[in-house]
Coordinates of C-alpha atoms in Angstrom, one line a residue:
X1 CA 37.6 -8.9 -3.0
X2 CA 39.6 -8.6 -6.2
X3 CA 40.8 -11.5 -8.3
X4 CA 43.3 -11.3 -11.1
X5 CA 43.5 -14.3 -13.4
X6 CA 46.5 -15.1 -15.5
X7 CA 47.1 -18.2 -17.8
X8 CA 50.6 -19.4 -17.6
X9 CA 52.5 -22.6 -18.5
X10 CA 49.5 -24.9 -18.7
X11 CA 47.8 -23.7 -15.5
X12 CA 45.7 -20.8 -14.2
X13 CA 47.0 -18.3 -11.6
X14 CA 44.4 -16.6 -9.4
X15 CA 45.8 -13.7 -7.4
X16 CA 43.2 -13.0 -4.7
X17 CA 43.1 -9.8 -2.7
X18 CA 41.0 -8.9 0.4
X19 CA 39.2 -11.2 2.7
X20 CA 37.4 -14.6 2.3
X21 CA 34.7 -14.9 4.9
X22 CA 31.0 -15.7 5.3
X23 CA 28.9 -13.6 2.9
X24 CA 29.7 -11.9 -0.4
X25 CA 33.4 -12.5 -0.4
X26 CA 33.1 -16.3 0.1
X27 CA 30.4 -16.4 -2.6
X28 CA 32.6 -14.5 -5.0
X29 CA 35.5 -16.7 -4.3
X30 CA 33.4 -19.8 -4.8
X31 CA 32.0 -18.4 -8.1
X32 CA 35.5 -17.6 -9.3
X33 CA 36.8 -21.1 -8.5
X34 CA 33.7 -22.7 -10.2
X35 CA 34.2 -20.6 -13.4
X36 CA 37.9 -21.5 -13.4
X37 CA 37.1 -25.1 -13.0
X38 CA 34.6 -25.0 -15.9
X39 CA 36.4 -22.7 -18.3
X40 CA 40.1 -23.3 -17.9
X41 CA 42.2 -26.4 -18.2
X42 CA 45.1 -27.6 -16.0
X43 CA 46.0 -26.9 -12.4
X44 CA 44.9 -23.8 -10.6
X45 CA 47.4 -21.8 -8.4
X46 CA 45.7 -19.5 -5.9
X47 CA 48.1 -16.8 -4.7
X48 CA 47.0 -15.9 -1.1
X49 CA 49.8 -13.3 -0.5
X50 CA 47.2 -10.5 -0.5
X51 CA 44.6 -12.2 1.6
X52 CA 44.1 -10.3 4.9
X53 CA 41.7 -12.8 6.5
X54 CA 40.0 -16.1 5.8
X55 CA 37.3 -17.7 8.1
X56 CA 35.9 -21.2 8.3
X57 CA 33.6 -20.4 5.4
X58 CA 36.5 -19.7 3.2
X59 CA 38.2 -22.8 4.4
X60 CA 35.1 -24.8 3.6
X61 CA 35.1 -23.4 0.1
X62 CA 38.7 -24.5 -0.4
X63 CA 38.0 -28.0 0.8
X64 CA 34.9 -28.4 -1.4
X65 CA 36.8 -27.2 -4.5
X66 CA 39.8 -29.4 -3.7
X67 CA 37.6 -32.4 -4.1
X68 CA 36.1 -31.1 -7.3
X69 CA 39.5 -30.4 -8.8
X70 CA 40.8 -33.8 -7.8
X71 CA 37.8 -35.5 -9.4
X72 CA 39.0 -34.0 -12.7
X73 CA 42.7 -35.0 -12.0
X74 CA 43.6 -31.4 -11.5
X75 CA 45.3 -29.7 -8.6
X76 CA 44.2 -26.7 -6.5
X77 CA 47.6 -25.3 -5.2
X78 CA 48.0 -22.6 -2.5
X79 CA 50.7 -20.0 -2.9
X80 CA 52.1 -18.0 0.0
X81 CA 49.2 -18.2 2.5
X82 CA 49.8 -16.1 5.6
X83 CA 51.0 -17.8 8.8
X84 CA 47.4 -17.4 10.2
X85 CA 45.9 -19.3 7.2
X86 CA 48.6 -21.9 7.5
X87 CA 47.7 -22.3 11.2
X88 CA 44.0 -22.6 10.3
X89 CA 44.8 -25.3 7.8
X90 CA 46.9 -27.1 10.3
X91 CA 44.3 -26.8 13.1
X92 CA 41.7 -28.3 10.7
X93 CA 44.3 -31.0 9.8
X94 CA 44.1 -29.9 6.1
X95 CA 47.6 -28.7 5.6
X96 CA 48.6 -32.1 4.3
X97 CA 45.7 -32.1 1.8
X98 CA 46.8 -29.0 -0.1
X99 CA 50.0 -28.5 -2.0
X100 CA 51.4 -25.2 -0.6
X101 CA 54.3 -23.2 -2.0
X102 CA 56.0 -19.9 -1.1
X103 CA 56.1 -18.7 -4.7
X104 CA 54.5 -19.2 -8.0
X105 CA 57.8 -20.2 -9.5
X106 CA 58.3 -22.9 -6.9
X107 CA 54.8 -24.2 -7.6
X108 CA 55.3 -24.3 -11.4
X109 CA 58.7 -26.0 -11.1
X110 CA 57.2 -28.7 -8.8
X111 CA 53.8 -29.2 -10.3
X112 CA 53.5 -28.3 -14.0

């Protein structure tokens, strides 16, 4: 898994590439979100356009961090998740819990 971090307009953009599943990739994703939560300010936008696969472990990490971000009055926003990830969120009835946008520009215009 590869993560590129960019600070822009009062928020942090994480562009994630690869897979998020049980094991090292989910742990790496979790550590990245934890570091971002502790070290950066503002909302966090996670660009999923380069994610090939996410399993229930990855979904669990997102949900856990959603609550942590909310406790600090910050948002964890999903950008361009694949149809498969959108279906997974809908199946788990979580699609209404996350703010989801097709592009970074749309998210910034709406959120920041």
